CSV table of C-alpha atoms in Angstrom, one decimal:
chain,number,residue,atom,x,y,z
A,26,MET,CA,0.0,0.0,0.0
A,27,ASN,CA,1.2,3.4,-0.9
A,28,PHE,CA,0.8,5.0,2.6
A,29,GLN,CA,2.6,7.9,4.1
A,30,HIS,CA,3.1,7.9,7.8
A,31,GLN,CA,3.1,11.3,9.5
A,32,GLN,CA,3.6,12.1,13.1
A,33,ALA,CA,0.9,14.0,14.9
A,34,ALA,CA,0.6,15.7,18.3
A,35,HIS,CA,-2.7,13.9,19.2
A,36,CYS,CA,-3.7,10.4,18.2
A,37,GLU,CA,-7.2,10.9,17.1
A,38,SER,CA,-6.7,14.0,15.0
A,39,GLY,CA,-3.6,12.4,13.6
A,40,VAL,CA,-5.4,9.2,12.6
A,41,ILE,CA,-8.3,11.0,11.0
A,42,SER,CA,-6.3,13.5,9.1
A,43,SER,CA,-4.0,10.7,7.8
A,44,LEU,CA,-7.1,8.8,6.7
A,45,MET,CA,-8.5,11.8,4.9
A,46,ARG,CA,-5.3,12.5,3.1
A,47,HIS,CA,-5.1,8.9,2.1
A,48,HIS,CA,-8.5,9.2,0.5
A,49,GLY,CA,-7.6,12.3,-1.5
A,50,ALA,CA,-8.8,15.1,0.9
A,51,PRO,CA,-5.8,17.2,1.9
A,52,MET,CA,-6.1,17.9,5.6
A,53,THR,CA,-3.8,19.0,8.4
A,54,GLU,CA,-4.1,17.7,11.9
A,55,ALA,CA,-5.0,21.2,13.1
A,56,MET,CA,-7.8,21.4,10.5
A,57,ALA,CA,-9.1,18.0,11.7
A,58,LEU,CA,-9.2,19.2,15.3
A,59,GLY,CA,-10.8,22.6,14.5
A,60,LEU,CA,-13.3,21.4,12.0
A,61,SER,CA,-14.6,18.8,14.4
A,62,SER,CA,-14.9,21.4,17.2
A,63,ALA,CA,-12.9,19.1,19.4
A,64,LEU,CA,-11.3,21.7,21.6
A,65,SER,CA,-13.1,21.7,24.9
A,66,PHE,CA,-12.8,21.4,28.7
A,67,ALA,CA,-14.6,19.0,30.9
A,68,TYR,CA,-14.2,18.1,34.6
A,69,LEU,CA,-16.1,14.8,35.3
A,70,PRO,CA,-15.7,14.0,39.0
A,71,PHE,CA,-18.1,11.0,38.7
A,72,ILE,CA,-15.8,9.2,36.2
A,73,LYS,CA,-12.8,7.8,38.0
A,74,LEU,CA,-9.4,6.8,36.6
A,75,SER,CA,-7.5,5.0,39.3
A,76,GLY,CA,-9.7,6.8,41.8
A,77,LEU,CA,-9.1,10.2,40.4
A,78,PRO,CA,-11.6,12.3,38.4
A,79,LEU,CA,-11.5,12.5,34.6
A,80,ILE,CA,-10.4,16.0,33.4
A,81,SER,CA,-10.4,16.4,29.7
A,82,TYR,CA,-9.2,19.3,27.5
A,83,ARG,CA,-11.1,18.0,24.4
A,84,MET,CA,-14.3,16.3,23.4
A,85,PRO,CA,-14.7,12.6,24.2
A,86,PRO,CA,-13.0,9.9,22.1
A,87,LYS,CA,-14.4,9.5,18.6
A,88,ALA,CA,-15.7,13.1,18.5
A,89,ILE,CA,-13.1,14.2,16.1
A,90,ILE,CA,-13.9,11.4,13.7
A,91,LYS,CA,-17.6,11.8,13.9
A,92,GLY,CA,-17.3,15.6,13.8
A,93,LEU,CA,-15.6,15.4,10.4
A,94,LEU,CA,-18.3,13.3,8.7
A,95,ALA,CA,-20.7,16.1,8.0
A,96,PRO,CA,-18.3,18.8,6.9
A,97,MET,CA,-16.4,16.4,4.6
A,98,ALA,CA,-19.6,14.7,3.4
A,99,ALA,CA,-17.9,11.5,4.4
A,100,ARG,CA,-19.4,8.1,5.2
A,101,PHE,CA,-17.4,5.9,7.6
A,102,ARG,CA,-18.0,2.4,8.7
A,103,PHE,CA,-17.5,1.6,12.4
A,104,GLU,CA,-17.4,-2.0,13.5
A,105,THR,CA,-17.1,-3.5,17.0
A,106,PHE,CA,-16.8,-7.2,17.8
A,107,ARG,CA,-17.9,-9.7,20.4
A,108,SER,CA,-14.7,-11.8,20.2
A,109,ALA,CA,-11.1,-11.1,19.5
A,110,GLU,CA,-11.0,-13.8,16.8
A,111,ALA,CA,-13.8,-12.2,14.8
A,112,GLY,CA,-12.1,-8.8,15.1
A,113,GLN,CA,-8.8,-10.1,13.9
A,114,ARG,CA,-10.4,-12.0,11.0
A,115,ARG,CA,-12.2,-8.9,9.8
A,116,LEU,CA,-9.1,-6.8,10.2
A,117,ASP,CA,-7.1,-9.3,8.1
A,118,ALA,CA,-9.8,-9.4,5.4
A,119,LEU,CA,-9.8,-5.6,5.1
A,120,LEU,CA,-6.0,-5.4,5.0
A,121,ALA,CA,-6.1,-8.0,2.2
A,122,GLN,CA,-8.4,-5.7,0.2
A,123,GLY,CA,-5.8,-2.9,0.6
A,124,CYS,CA,-7.8,-0.9,3.1
A,125,LEU,CA,-6.2,1.5,5.6
A,126,VAL,CA,-8.0,0.8,8.9
A,127,GLY,CA,-8.2,2.9,12.1
A,128,LEU,CA,-8.4,1.2,15.4
A,129,GLN,CA,-9.2,2.2,19.0
A,130,THR,CA,-6.9,0.4,21.5
A,131,SER,CA,-5.6,0.4,25.0
A,132,VAL,CA,-2.2,2.0,25.5
A,133,TYR,CA,-1.2,-0.5,28.2
A,134,TRP,CA,-1.0,-3.6,26.1
A,135,LEU,CA,0.9,-2.1,23.2
A,136,PRO,CA,4.5,-3.3,23.7
A,137,TYR,CA,6.1,-0.7,21.5
A,138,PHE,CA,5.1,2.1,23.9
A,139,PRO,CA,7.8,3.2,26.4
A,140,PRO,CA,7.2,1.2,29.6
A,141,ASN,CA,6.7,4.4,31.6
A,142,MET,CA,3.9,5.5,29.3
A,143,ARG,CA,1.9,2.3,29.5
A,144,PHE,CA,-1.2,3.0,31.6
A,145,HIS,CA,-4.7,1.6,31.3
A,146,PHE,CA,-6.1,4.2,29.0
A,147,ASN,CA,-8.4,2.7,26.4
A,148,ALA,CA,-9.0,5.5,23.9
A,149,HIS,CA,-5.8,5.5,21.9
A,150,ASN,CA,-6.1,5.6,18.1
A,151,LEU,CA,-3.8,4.1,15.5
A,152,LEU,CA,-3.8,3.1,11.9
A,153,VAL,CA,-3.0,-0.4,10.5
A,154,TYR,CA,-1.7,-0.4,6.9
A,155,GLY,CA,-0.5,-3.9,6.5
A,156,LYS,CA,0.5,-7.3,7.9
A,157,ASP,CA,3.9,-9.0,7.6
A,158,GLY,CA,3.8,-12.6,8.9
A,159,ASN,CA,2.5,-12.4,12.4
A,160,ASP,CA,3.2,-8.7,12.8
A,161,TYR,CA,0.8,-5.8,12.0
A,162,LEU,CA,2.3,-2.8,10.3
A,163,ILE,CA,1.1,0.2,12.3
A,164,SER,CA,1.2,3.9,11.8
A,165,ASP,CA,0.8,5.2,15.4
A,166,PRO,CA,0.4,8.9,14.9
A,167,VAL,CA,2.2,9.8,18.1
A,168,PHE,CA,5.4,8.0,17.0
A,169,GLU,CA,8.0,9.4,14.7
A,170,GLU,CA,8.2,6.2,12.6
A,171,PRO,CA,5.8,3.4,11.7
A,172,VAL,CA,5.9,0.5,14.2
A,173,ARG,CA,5.2,-3.2,14.3
A,174,CYS,CA,3.0,-5.1,16.7
A,175,ALA,CA,2.5,-8.9,17.1
A,176,SER,CA,-1.1,-10.0,16.5
A,177,GLU,CA,-1.6,-11.4,20.0
A,178,ASP,CA,-0.6,-8.0,21.5
A,179,LEU,CA,-2.7,-6.0,19.2
A,180,ALA,CA,-5.7,-8.3,19.9
A,181,ARG,CA,-5.2,-7.7,23.6
A,182,ALA,CA,-5.0,-3.9,23.1
A,183,ARG,CA,-8.1,-3.9,21.0
A,184,PHE,CA,-10.2,-6.0,23.3
A,185,ALA,CA,-9.0,-4.5,26.6
A,186,ARG,CA,-11.9,-4.1,29.1
A,187,GLY,CA,-12.7,-1.3,31.5
A,188,VAL,CA,-13.6,2.4,31.1
A,189,LEU,CA,-14.0,3.3,27.4
A,190,ALA,CA,-13.5,-0.3,26.4
A,191,PRO,CA,-12.8,-0.3,22.6
A,192,LYS,CA,-14.5,-3.6,21.9
A,193,GLY,CA,-12.2,-4.0,19.0
A,194,LEU,CA,-13.5,-0.8,17.3
A,195,MET,CA,-12.3,-0.3,13.8
A,196,TYR,CA,-13.2,2.3,11.3
A,197,TYR,CA,-12.5,3.3,7.7
A,198,PRO,CA,-14.0,5.6,5.2
A,199,GLN,CA,-16.4,4.3,2.6
A,200,ALA,CA,-16.7,7.6,0.8
A,201,VAL,CA,-15.3,11.1,1.2
A,202,GLY,CA,-17.7,13.4,-0.6
A,203,ARG,CA,-15.7,16.6,-0.4
A,204,LYS,CA,-12.0,16.9,-1.2
A,205,ALA,CA,-11.6,20.4,0.2
A,206,VAL,CA,-12.7,22.2,3.3
A,207,ASP,CA,-15.3,24.8,2.7
A,208,ALA,CA,-15.6,28.1,4.6
A,209,ALA,CA,-19.1,27.7,5.9
A,210,SER,CA,-18.3,24.5,7.8
A,211,VAL,CA,-15.2,26.2,9.3
A,212,THR,CA,-17.4,29.1,10.6
A,213,LYS,CA,-19.9,26.7,11.9
A,214,ALA,CA,-17.2,24.6,13.7
A,215,ILE,CA,-15.8,27.7,15.4
A,216,ARG,CA,-19.2,28.7,16.6
A,217,LYS,CA,-19.8,25.3,18.0
A,218,THR,CA,-16.5,25.4,19.9
A,219,VAL,CA,-17.4,28.8,21.3
A,220,ARG,CA,-20.8,27.5,22.4
A,221,GLY,CA,-19.2,24.5,24.2
A,222,MET,CA,-16.6,26.6,26.0
A,223,LEU,CA,-19.1,29.2,27.2
A,224,ALA,CA,-21.9,26.6,27.9
A,225,PRO,CA,-23.9,27.3,31.1
A,226,ILE,CA,-23.1,23.9,32.5
A,227,PRO,CA,-20.9,23.8,35.6
A,228,ILE,CA,-18.7,20.9,34.5
A,229,VAL,CA,-17.8,21.9,30.9
A,230,GLY,CA,-16.0,24.9,29.3
A,231,VAL,CA,-14.8,27.8,31.4
A,232,ARG,CA,-17.4,27.0,34.1
A,233,GLY,CA,-15.9,23.5,34.4
A,234,MET,CA,-12.5,25.1,35.0
A,235,ARG,CA,-14.0,27.2,37.8
A,236,THR,CA,-15.6,24.1,39.4
A,237,LEU,CA,-12.2,22.3,39.2
A,238,ALA,CA,-10.6,25.4,40.8
A,239,GLY,CA,-13.1,25.1,43.6
A,240,ARG,CA,-12.1,21.4,44.1
A,241,LEU,CA,-8.4,22.3,44.1
A,242,GLN,CA,-9.1,25.1,46.7
A,243,ARG,CA,-10.5,22.5,49.1
A,244,LEU,CA,-7.5,20.1,48.9
A,245,ALA,CA,-5.5,19.9,52.2
A,246,PRO,CA,-1.9,20.9,51.5
A,247,ALA,CA,-0.6,18.4,54.0
A,248,ASP,CA,-2.5,15.4,52.7
A,249,PRO,CA,-0.3,13.2,50.4
A,250,ARG,CA,-3.4,12.5,48.3
A,251,SER,CA,-3.5,16.2,47.4
A,252,VAL,CA,-0.1,15.7,45.6
A,253,ASP,CA,-1.5,12.7,43.7
A,254,PHE,CA,-4.5,14.8,42.7
A,255,ILE,CA,-2.2,17.6,41.4
A,256,GLY,CA,0.0,15.2,39.6
A,257,HIS,CA,-3.0,13.6,38.0
A,258,LEU,CA,-4.3,17.0,36.9
A,259,VAL,CA,-1.1,17.8,35.1
A,260,ARG,CA,-0.9,14.4,33.6
A,261,MET,CA,-4.4,14.7,32.2
A,262,GLN,CA,-3.4,18.1,30.9
A,263,GLU,CA,0.0,17.5,29.3
A,264,GLU,CA,0.5,13.8,28.9
A,265,ILE,CA,-2.8,12.2,27.9
A,266,GLY,CA,-3.1,13.0,24.3
A,267,THR,CA,-1.1,16.2,24.2
A,268,GLY,CA,-3.4,17.8,26.7
A,269,GLY,CA,-4.4,21.3,27.6
A,270,ALA,CA,-1.7,23.6,26.3
A,271,GLY,CA,-1.0,21.3,23.4
A,272,PHE,CA,-4.6,21.5,22.2
A,273,ARG,CA,-4.6,25.3,22.5
A,274,PHE,CA,-1.5,25.4,20.2
A,275,ILE,CA,-3.1,23.1,17.7
A,276,TYR,CA,-6.2,25.2,17.7
A,277,ALA,CA,-4.1,28.3,17.2
A,278,ALA,CA,-2.7,26.6,14.0
A,279,PHE,CA,-6.3,25.9,12.9
A,280,LEU,CA,-7.2,29.6,13.4
A,281,GLN,CA,-4.4,30.6,11.1
A,282,GLU,CA,-5.7,28.2,8.5
A,283,ALA,CA,-9.2,29.5,9.0
A,284,ALA,CA,-8.0,33.2,8.7
A,285,GLN,CA,-6.8,32.4,5.2
A,286,LEU,CA,-9.8,30.3,4.2
A,287,LEU,CA,-12.4,32.8,5.5
A,288,ASP,CA,-10.3,35.8,4.6
A,289,ARG,CA,-10.7,37.2,8.1
A,290,PRO,CA,-7.3,38.6,9.3
A,291,GLN,CA,-8.7,39.2,12.8
A,292,LEU,CA,-8.5,35.4,13.3
A,293,LEU,CA,-4.7,35.7,13.1
A,294,GLN,CA,-4.7,38.0,16.2
A,295,MET,CA,-7.0,35.5,17.9
A,296,SER,CA,-4.5,32.8,17.1
A,297,GLN,CA,-1.6,34.8,18.7
A,298,ARG,CA,-3.8,35.3,21.8
A,299,LEU,CA,-4.5,31.6,22.1
A,300,ILE,CA,-0.8,30.9,21.9
A,301,ALA,CA,-0.4,33.2,24.9
A,302,ILE,CA,-3.2,31.4,26.8
A,303,GLY,CA,-1.5,28.0,25.9
A,304,ASP,CA,1.8,29.3,27.4
A,305,ASP,CA,0.0,30.2,30.6
A,306,TRP,CA,-1.4,26.6,30.7
A,307,ARG,CA,2.1,25.4,30.5
A,308,ALA,CA,3.3,27.7,33.3
A,309,PHE,CA,0.4,26.3,35.4
A,310,ALA,CA,1.5,22.7,34.6
A,311,LEU,CA,5.1,23.5,35.5
A,312,LYS,CA,4.2,25.1,38.8
A,313,ALA,CA,2.0,22.2,39.7
A,314,ALA,CA,4.7,19.6,38.7
A,315,ARG,CA,7.2,21.4,40.8
A,316,MET,CA,4.8,21.0,43.8
A,317,VAL,CA,4.6,17.3,43.0
A,318,LYS,CA,8.3,17.0,43.0
A,319,GLY,CA,8.7,19.0,46.2
A,320,ARG,CA,10.6,21.8,44.7
A,321,GLU,CA,7.9,24.2,45.8
A,322,PRO,CA,5.6,24.0,48.8
A,323,VAL,CA,2.3,22.3,48.0
A,324,ASP,CA,-0.2,25.2,47.6
A,325,PRO,CA,-3.5,24.1,46.1
A,326,ALA,CA,-5.0,27.5,46.6
A,327,ALA,CA,-2.4,29.2,44.5
A,328,LEU,CA,-3.1,26.7,41.7
A,329,ALA,CA,-6.8,27.3,42.0
A,330,ASP,CA,-6.2,31.0,41.6
A,331,ARG,CA,-4.2,30.4,38.4
A,332,LEU,CA,-6.9,28.1,37.1
A,333,ARG,CA,-9.5,30.8,37.7
A,334,ALA,CA,-7.2,33.2,35.8
A,335,GLN,CA,-7.1,30.7,32.9
A,336,ALA,CA,-10.9,30.5,33.0
A,337,ARG,CA,-11.2,34.3,32.9
A,338,GLN,CA,-8.8,34.6,29.9
A,339,GLU,CA,-10.5,31.8,28.0
A,340,GLU,CA,-13.9,33.3,28.6
A,341,ASP,CA,-12.8,36.6,27.1
A,342,PHE,CA,-11.0,34.8,24.3
A,343,PHE,CA,-14.1,32.8,23.2
A,344,ARG,CA,-16.4,35.8,23.5
A,345,ASP,CA,-14.1,37.7,21.1
A,346,LEU,CA,-13.8,34.7,18.9
A,347,LYS,CA,-17.5,34.5,18.6
A,348,ALA,CA,-17.5,38.2,17.5
A,349,ALA,CA,-14.7,37.5,15.1
A,350,VAL,CA,-16.7,35.0,13.1
A,351,ALA,CA,-20.1,36.8,13.5
B,7,MET,CA,5.2,29.0,22.7
B,8,ASP,CA,8.0,30.0,20.4
B,9,LEU,CA,10.1,27.5,18.4
B,10,ASP,CA,13.3,28.1,20.4
B,11,ALA,CA,11.3,27.6,23.7
B,12,VAL,CA,10.3,24.1,22.8
B,13,PRO,CA,11.8,22.0,25.5
B,14,GLN,CA,14.3,19.3,24.5
B,15,GLU,CA,15.1,17.8,27.9
B,16,GLY,CA,15.4,14.2,26.9
B,17,ASN,CA,12.8,12.7,29.3
B,18,ALA,CA,13.5,9.3,30.7
B,19,THR,CA,9.8,8.5,30.5
B,20,LEU,CA,9.8,9.0,26.7
B,21,ASP,CA,12.5,6.4,26.2
B,22,GLY,CA,14.3,8.3,23.5
B,23,HIS,CA,11.2,9.1,21.5
B,24,SER,CA,10.1,12.6,20.5
B,25,LYS,CA,6.7,14.1,20.6
B,26,LEU,CA,5.2,16.4,17.9
B,27,MET,CA,4.3,19.8,19.1
B,28,TYR,CA,3.0,23.0,17.6
B,29,ALA,CA,4.9,26.3,18.2
B,30,ARG,CA,5.3,29.7,16.7
B,31,ASP,CA,8.1,30.5,14.3
B,32,ALA,CA,9.8,33.9,13.8
B,33,GLN,CA,7.1,35.0,11.3
B,34,GLY,CA,4.3,34.3,13.9
B,35,ARG,CA,3.1,31.2,12.0
B,36,VAL,CA,2.2,28.1,14.1
B,37,VAL,CA,4.3,25.2,12.8
B,38,ALA,CA,4.8,21.5,13.8
B,39,THR,CA,8.1,20.7,15.5
B,40,THR,CA,9.3,17.9,17.7
B,41,SER,CA,10.1,17.9,21.4
B,42,ARG,CA,12.4,15.5,23.3
B,43,GLY,CA,10.5,16.0,26.5
B,44,TRP,CA,9.7,18.5,29.2
B,45,GLU,CA,10.5,18.5,32.9
B,46,ALA,CA,6.8,18.9,33.9
B,47,GLU,CA,5.7,15.9,32.0
B,48,GLU,CA,8.6,13.8,33.3
B,49,ILE,CA,7.8,14.7,36.9
B,50,VAL,CA,4.2,13.8,36.8
B,51,THR,CA,4.6,10.6,34.7
B,52,SER,CA,7.4,9.4,37.0
B,53,HIS,CA,5.2,10.3,40.0
B,54,ALA,CA,2.4,8.1,38.7
B,55,VAL,CA,4.8,5.3,37.8
B,56,ASP,CA,6.5,5.4,41.2
B,57,LEU,CA,3.1,5.4,42.9
B,58,CYS,CA,2.2,2.1,41.1
B,59,ALA,CA,5.6,0.7,41.9
B,60,ALA,CA,5.3,1.6,45.6
B,61,GLN,CA,1.8,-0.1,45.7
B,62,ALA,CA,3.3,-3.2,44.2
B,63,GLU,CA,6.2,-3.3,46.6
B,64,ALA,CA,3.9,-2.8,49.6
B,65,ALA,CA,1.7,-5.6,48.3
B,66,LYS,CA,4.7,-7.9,47.9
B,67,ALA,CA,5.7,-7.3,51.6
B,68,ARG,CA,2.1,-8.1,52.6
B,69,VAL,CA,2.1,-11.3,50.6
B,70,GLN,CA,5.4,-12.4,52.1
B,71,ALA,CA,3.9,-11.7,55.6
B,72,GLY,CA,1.0,-13.8,54.7
B,73,LEU,CA,-1.5,-10.9,54.9
B,74,ALA,CA,-2.4,-10.8,51.2
B,75,SER,CA,-2.7,-13.1,48.3
B,76,PRO,CA,-0.3,-12.9,45.3
B,77,LEU,CA,-3.2,-11.5,43.3
B,78,GLU,CA,-2.8,-8.2,45.1
B,79,TYR,CA,0.9,-7.9,44.0
B,80,TRP,CA,0.1,-8.8,40.4
B,81,MET,CA,-2.8,-6.4,40.3
B,82,TYR,CA,-0.6,-3.5,41.3
B,83,SER,CA,2.3,-4.6,39.2
B,84,ARG,CA,0.0,-4.5,36.2
B,85,ARG,CA,-0.9,-0.9,37.2
B,86,MET,CA,-4.4,-1.8,38.1
B,87,ASP,CA,-6.6,-1.3,41.1
B,88,VAL,CA,-9.6,-3.2,42.5
B,89,ALA,CA,-12.1,-1.2,40.3
B,90,LEU,CA,-10.2,-1.9,37.1
B,91,LEU,CA,-9.4,-5.6,38.0
B,92,SER,CA,-13.1,-6.0,38.6
B,93,GLN,CA,-14.0,-4.5,35.2
B,94,THR,CA,-11.4,-6.6,33.4
B,95,SER,CA,-12.0,-9.9,35.2
B,96,GLY,CA,-15.8,-9.6,35.4
B,97,PHE,CA,-15.8,-10.3,39.2
B,98,TRP,CA,-17.7,-7.9,41.4
B,99,GLN,CA,-15.4,-5.6,43.4
B,100,TRP,CA,-16.3,-7.2,46.8
B,101,ARG,CA,-15.3,-10.5,45.3
B,102,VAL,CA,-12.0,-9.1,44.0
B,103,ARG,CA,-11.4,-7.7,47.5
B,104,ARG,CA,-12.1,-11.1,49.1
B,105,HIS,CA,-9.7,-12.8,46.6
B,106,LEU,CA,-6.9,-10.5,47.8
B,107,GLN,CA,-7.1,-12.4,51.1
B,108,PRO,CA,-4.9,-15.6,51.1
B,109,ARG,CA,-7.6,-17.8,52.5
B,110,HIS,CA,-10.2,-17.0,49.8
B,111,PHE,CA,-7.5,-16.9,47.0
B,112,ALA,CA,-6.5,-20.4,47.9
B,113,ALA,CA,-10.1,-21.6,47.4
B,114,LEU,CA,-10.4,-20.3,43.8
B,115,SER,CA,-11.3,-22.8,41.2
B,116,PRO,CA,-9.0,-23.2,38.2
B,117,ALA,CA,-11.7,-21.5,36.0
B,118,GLN,CA,-11.7,-18.5,38.3
B,119,LEU,CA,-7.9,-18.4,38.4
B,120,ALA,CA,-8.0,-18.5,34.6
B,121,ARG,CA,-10.2,-15.4,34.5
B,122,TYR,CA,-7.8,-13.5,36.6
B,123,GLY,CA,-4.9,-14.8,34.5
B,124,ASP,CA,-6.7,-13.6,31.4
B,125,ALA,CA,-7.5,-10.2,32.8
B,126,LEU,CA,-3.9,-9.6,33.9
B,127,GLY,CA,-2.3,-11.3,30.9
B,128,LEU,CA,-0.4,-13.8,33.0
B,129,PRO,CA,-0.3,-17.6,33.2
B,130,VAL,CA,-2.1,-19.0,36.2
B,131,THR,CA,1.1,-20.5,37.6
B,132,THR,CA,2.7,-17.1,37.7
B,133,LEU,CA,-0.4,-15.6,39.4
B,134,GLN,CA,-0.1,-18.1,42.3
B,135,GLY,CA,3.4,-16.9,43.3
B,136,LEU,CA,5.6,-13.9,43.5
B,137,PRO,CA,8.4,-13.2,41.0
């Protein structure tokens, strides 16, 4: 198969933009993220990962793929399986037809990941572009080069159980109706992102950040579990799929593309502002990480203040972004 | 973030890999670049890894003292907890907690042991002892 691997910052936007490019629709990772309105914030205290709440800086898994279907007039096929054998048979059949297939997997059971990065996180995305003997040829978008994975290991990763269990999910396009991104869908996608970030719901968008700030404020500085909470917060932000600042930078790249496509130069200024906000997210992460390491005294209240400042900045930013595409 | 500010700190947790990142070049354009790691990420990832390792070590000591079954050690060494092991094995949480006690673990049937072995990706013989 004539397939070009390209590294990406985030697994899902990387997989879907690769799939689109492979099917003749030029698309950058940033455009995939922006066009699917995947930038977000959610604090979900009732979903626990190792006993700590889910904090997400983007829409739930599969949102990028599904969000691109309408703007690209694409039809995708999604398949899940009851048994690993059936899943592997179907994957082999598709590969034999020369199909490029996207998979949802666990990170923990993929042996090519660095050991320290292997945690039970079930919403990783990768592409399979071939099979060589017992090994699948994999384009994992977060790696520099294509990798290989033995079929037993891949089966385990595809059928891992637990939160967000992939159930062997695989997906591939059946038709991509539009080969270029049109201006109307970009405007619509930006408006949708603004709506989500400014939503009047206490656990999403800027209000979600404020709820999380309130939770941080209540942590006892002396309790060792507070340190675990802070570490977890940073890990959700920076490590799990490029995280908070990373997504802001990708969205800034998208806004630059949008400025050209919509011929609205004010979006270029918005892009620069978002980069500055992303930098502040990184400063927040670094401060929190230093507390985890013990280089600074643990001070949850100071972090809560910074988080509120981020919420304030993002609230202003998305208000202005709404005006910029009005 | 500007291109020259992209951290290249060679994180141990990345194992020599680089991540792709987006940063601003001299003309103000956002471009893709690679990073060999950042202090903040390394700190929190190692913290999480160390936490798992400490739990596994504590479990090992408890197993050796006869206070816990080897299942507790293997659960933590596979970076799981009771909630996750319950989801992956299909046993209710209260049953998983019981099976962490040596007395109840010893009474498990081969089929039940096989379920744990399957969930943890380990042969049953390994599961019954410590490394």
